[in-house]
Amino acid sequence: MNVSSETSLKSCLSCHVGHLRDERSTYTQWHEGQLIVVPNMPAQVCDYCGETHFHPIVLERLHQLLWASADQQTKDDIIKKPHSIHPPHGKATTLSSDP
């Protein structure tokens, strides 16, 4: 029995027509009047409607880096210093304010 790779793809949670494919995308979010932009984040993008879904573990790690108060760093200090985000497949994405 031949199983197509298309059948193993996850269906889009928004349109229910397309399939989600692993890609890299820019994550943006407003927080306390500041726009947070993180380029090259691991994501799944629908090949039909273009909806982007970021992995919950990656988002949780990003939020820990940006808004953690455990080390008493200001948000500006956190954003200026590069940090690694480790997606589920083990590759690291570096967070940096540099282009």
PDB file of C-alpha atoms in Angstrom:
ATOM      1  CA  MET A   1       0.000   0.000   0.000  1.00  0.00           C
ATOM      2  CA  ASN A   2       1.427   3.371  -1.050  1.00  0.00           C
ATOM      3  CA  VAL A   3       0.774   6.210   1.378  1.00  0.00           C
ATOM      4  CA  SER A   4       1.094   9.699  -0.063  1.00  0.00           C
ATOM      5  CA  SER A   5       3.076  12.262   1.918  1.00  0.00           C
ATOM      6  CA  GLU A   6       0.078  14.592   1.486  1.00  0.00           C
ATOM      7  CA  THR A   7      -2.038  12.362   3.743  1.00  0.00           C
ATOM      8  CA  SER A   8       0.463  12.710   6.569  1.00  0.00           C
ATOM      9  CA  LEU A   9       0.289  16.536   6.487  1.00  0.00           C
ATOM     10  CA  LYS A  10      -1.740  18.256   9.166  1.00  0.00           C
ATOM     11  CA  SER A  11      -4.904  20.018   7.974  1.00  0.00           C
ATOM     12  CA  CYS A  12      -5.166  23.777   8.481  1.00  0.00           C
ATOM     13  CA  LEU A  13      -6.978  24.677  11.686  1.00  0.00           C
ATOM     14  CA  SER A  14      -8.427  27.840  10.102  1.00  0.00           C
ATOM     15  CA  CYS A  15      -9.664  26.983   6.593  1.00  0.00           C
ATOM     16  CA  HIS A  16      -9.759  23.145   6.930  1.00  0.00           C
ATOM     17  CA  VAL A  17      -8.837  22.961   3.221  1.00  0.00           C
ATOM     18  CA  GLY A  18      -5.081  23.463   3.063  1.00  0.00           C
ATOM     19  CA  HIS A  19      -2.221  21.630   4.720  1.00  0.00           C
ATOM     20  CA  LEU A  20       0.276  22.990   7.238  1.00  0.00           C
ATOM     21  CA  ARG A  21       3.899  23.006   6.155  1.00  0.00           C
ATOM     22  CA  ASP A  22       6.960  23.673   8.316  1.00  0.00           C
ATOM     23  CA  GLU A  23       8.449  27.063   7.461  1.00  0.00           C
ATOM     24  CA  ARG A  24      10.013  30.113   9.102  1.00  0.00           C
ATOM     25  CA  SER A  25       7.925  33.240   9.640  1.00  0.00           C
ATOM     26  CA  THR A  26       8.098  36.598  11.397  1.00  0.00           C
ATOM     27  CA  TYR A  27       6.242  36.732  14.716  1.00  0.00           C
ATOM     28  CA  THR A  28       4.811  40.115  15.744  1.00  0.00           C
ATOM     29  CA  GLN A  29       2.923  41.104  18.874  1.00  0.00           C
ATOM     30  CA  TRP A  30       2.100  44.351  20.656  1.00  0.00           C
ATOM     31  CA  HIS A  31       3.043  44.439  24.336  1.00  0.00           C
ATOM     32  CA  GLU A  32       2.541  47.518  26.512  1.00  0.00           C
ATOM     33  CA  GLY A  33       2.666  49.857  23.519  1.00  0.00           C
ATOM     34  CA  GLN A  34       5.774  48.269  21.996  1.00  0.00           C
ATOM     35  CA  LEU A  35       5.804  46.160  18.864  1.00  0.00           C
ATOM     36  CA  ILE A  36       7.764  42.948  19.397  1.00  0.00           C
ATOM     37  CA  VAL A  37       9.116  41.521  16.109  1.00  0.00           C
ATOM     38  CA  VAL A  38      10.918  38.177  15.975  1.00  0.00           C
ATOM     39  CA  PRO A  39      12.077  37.160  12.490  1.00  0.00           C
ATOM     40  CA  ASN A  40      12.713  33.597  11.371  1.00  0.00           C
ATOM     41  CA  MET A  41      10.527  31.822  13.967  1.00  0.00           C
ATOM     42  CA  PRO A  42       9.652  28.172  13.326  1.00  0.00           C
ATOM     43  CA  ALA A  43       6.015  27.961  12.253  1.00  0.00           C
ATOM     44  CA  GLN A  44       3.503  25.972  10.272  1.00  0.00           C
ATOM     45  CA  VAL A  45       1.951  27.843   7.336  1.00  0.00           C
ATOM     46  CA  CYS A  46      -1.152  26.771   5.437  1.00  0.00           C
ATOM     47  CA  ASP A  47      -0.482  26.187   1.739  1.00  0.00           C
ATOM     48  CA  TYR A  48      -4.034  27.327   0.889  1.00  0.00           C
ATOM     49  CA  CYS A  49      -5.034  30.300   3.063  1.00  0.00           C
ATOM     50  CA  GLY A  50      -1.587  31.339   4.329  1.00  0.00           C
ATOM     51  CA  GLU A  51      -2.584  31.212   8.004  1.00  0.00           C
ATOM     52  CA  THR A  52       0.493  30.933  10.237  1.00  0.00           C
ATOM     53  CA  HIS A  53       0.543  28.768  13.367  1.00  0.00           C
ATOM     54  CA  PHE A  54       3.449  29.056  15.803  1.00  0.00           C
ATOM     55  CA  HIS A  55       4.296  26.048  17.979  1.00  0.00           C
ATOM     56  CA  PRO A  56       3.058  26.567  21.585  1.00  0.00           C
ATOM     57  CA  ILE A  57       6.405  25.469  23.078  1.00  0.00           C
ATOM     58  CA  VAL A  58       8.285  28.061  21.003  1.00  0.00           C
ATOM     59  CA  LEU A  59       5.801  30.798  21.973  1.00  0.00           C
ATOM     60  CA  GLU A  60       6.072  29.847  25.643  1.00  0.00           C
ATOM     61  CA  ARG A  61       9.874  30.092  25.483  1.00  0.00           C
ATOM     62  CA  LEU A  62       9.669  33.454  23.710  1.00  0.00           C
ATOM     63  CA  HIS A  63       7.325  34.815  26.368  1.00  0.00           C
ATOM     64  CA  GLN A  64       9.655  33.555  29.098  1.00  0.00           C
ATOM     65  CA  LEU A  65      12.561  35.389  27.471  1.00  0.00           C
ATOM     66  CA  LEU A  66      10.675  38.632  26.938  1.00  0.00           C
ATOM     67  CA  TRP A  67       8.641  38.956  30.102  1.00  0.00           C
ATOM     68  CA  ALA A  68      10.384  36.867  32.748  1.00  0.00           C
ATOM     69  CA  SER A  69      11.054  38.751  35.950  1.00  0.00           C
ATOM     70  CA  ALA A  70      13.138  36.034  37.608  1.00  0.00           C
ATOM     71  CA  ASP A  71      16.458  37.692  36.764  1.00  0.00           C
ATOM     72  CA  GLN A  72      15.090  41.266  37.176  1.00  0.00           C
ATOM     73  CA  GLN A  73      16.275  42.358  33.713  1.00  0.00           C
ATOM     74  CA  THR A  74      14.303  45.077  31.989  1.00  0.00           C
ATOM     75  CA  LYS A  75      12.538  44.263  28.745  1.00  0.00           C
ATOM     76  CA  ASP A  76      15.018  46.494  26.903  1.00  0.00           C
ATOM     77  CA  ASP A  77      17.956  44.449  28.238  1.00  0.00           C
ATOM     78  CA  ILE A  78      16.295  41.208  27.178  1.00  0.00           C
ATOM     79  CA  ILE A  79      15.551  42.450  23.661  1.00  0.00           C
ATOM     80  CA  LYS A  80      19.083  43.824  23.117  1.00  0.00           C
ATOM     81  CA  LYS A  81      20.842  40.574  24.081  1.00  0.00           C
ATOM     82  CA  PRO A  82      20.658  37.551  21.746  1.00  0.00           C
ATOM     83  CA  HIS A  83      18.870  34.510  23.166  1.00  0.00           C
ATOM     84  CA  SER A  84      18.153  31.096  21.729  1.00  0.00           C
ATOM     85  CA  ILE A  85      14.722  29.628  21.206  1.00  0.00           C
ATOM     86  CA  HIS A  86      14.783  25.856  20.900  1.00  0.00           C
ATOM     87  CA  PRO A  87      11.895  24.546  18.809  1.00  0.00           C
ATOM     88  CA  PRO A  88      10.727  20.963  19.292  1.00  0.00           C
ATOM     89  CA  HIS A  89      13.029  19.610  16.551  1.00  0.00           C
ATOM     90  CA  GLY A  90      16.121  20.877  18.414  1.00  0.00           C
ATOM     91  CA  LYS A  91      17.388  23.612  16.093  1.00  0.00           C
ATOM     92  CA  ALA A  92      17.995  26.988  17.704  1.00  0.00           C
ATOM     93  CA  THR A  93      16.680  30.313  16.480  1.00  0.00           C
ATOM     94  CA  THR A  94      18.494  33.383  17.744  1.00  0.00           C
ATOM     95  CA  LEU A  95      16.495  36.305  19.036  1.00  0.00           C
ATOM     96  CA  SER A  96      18.280  39.578  18.449  1.00  0.00           C
ATOM     97  CA  SER A  97      17.482  43.225  17.903  1.00  0.00           C
ATOM     98  CA  ASP A  98      20.191  43.385  15.223  1.00  0.00           C
ATOM     99  CA  PRO A  99      19.045  43.120  11.551  1.00  0.00           C
TER     100      PRO A  99
END
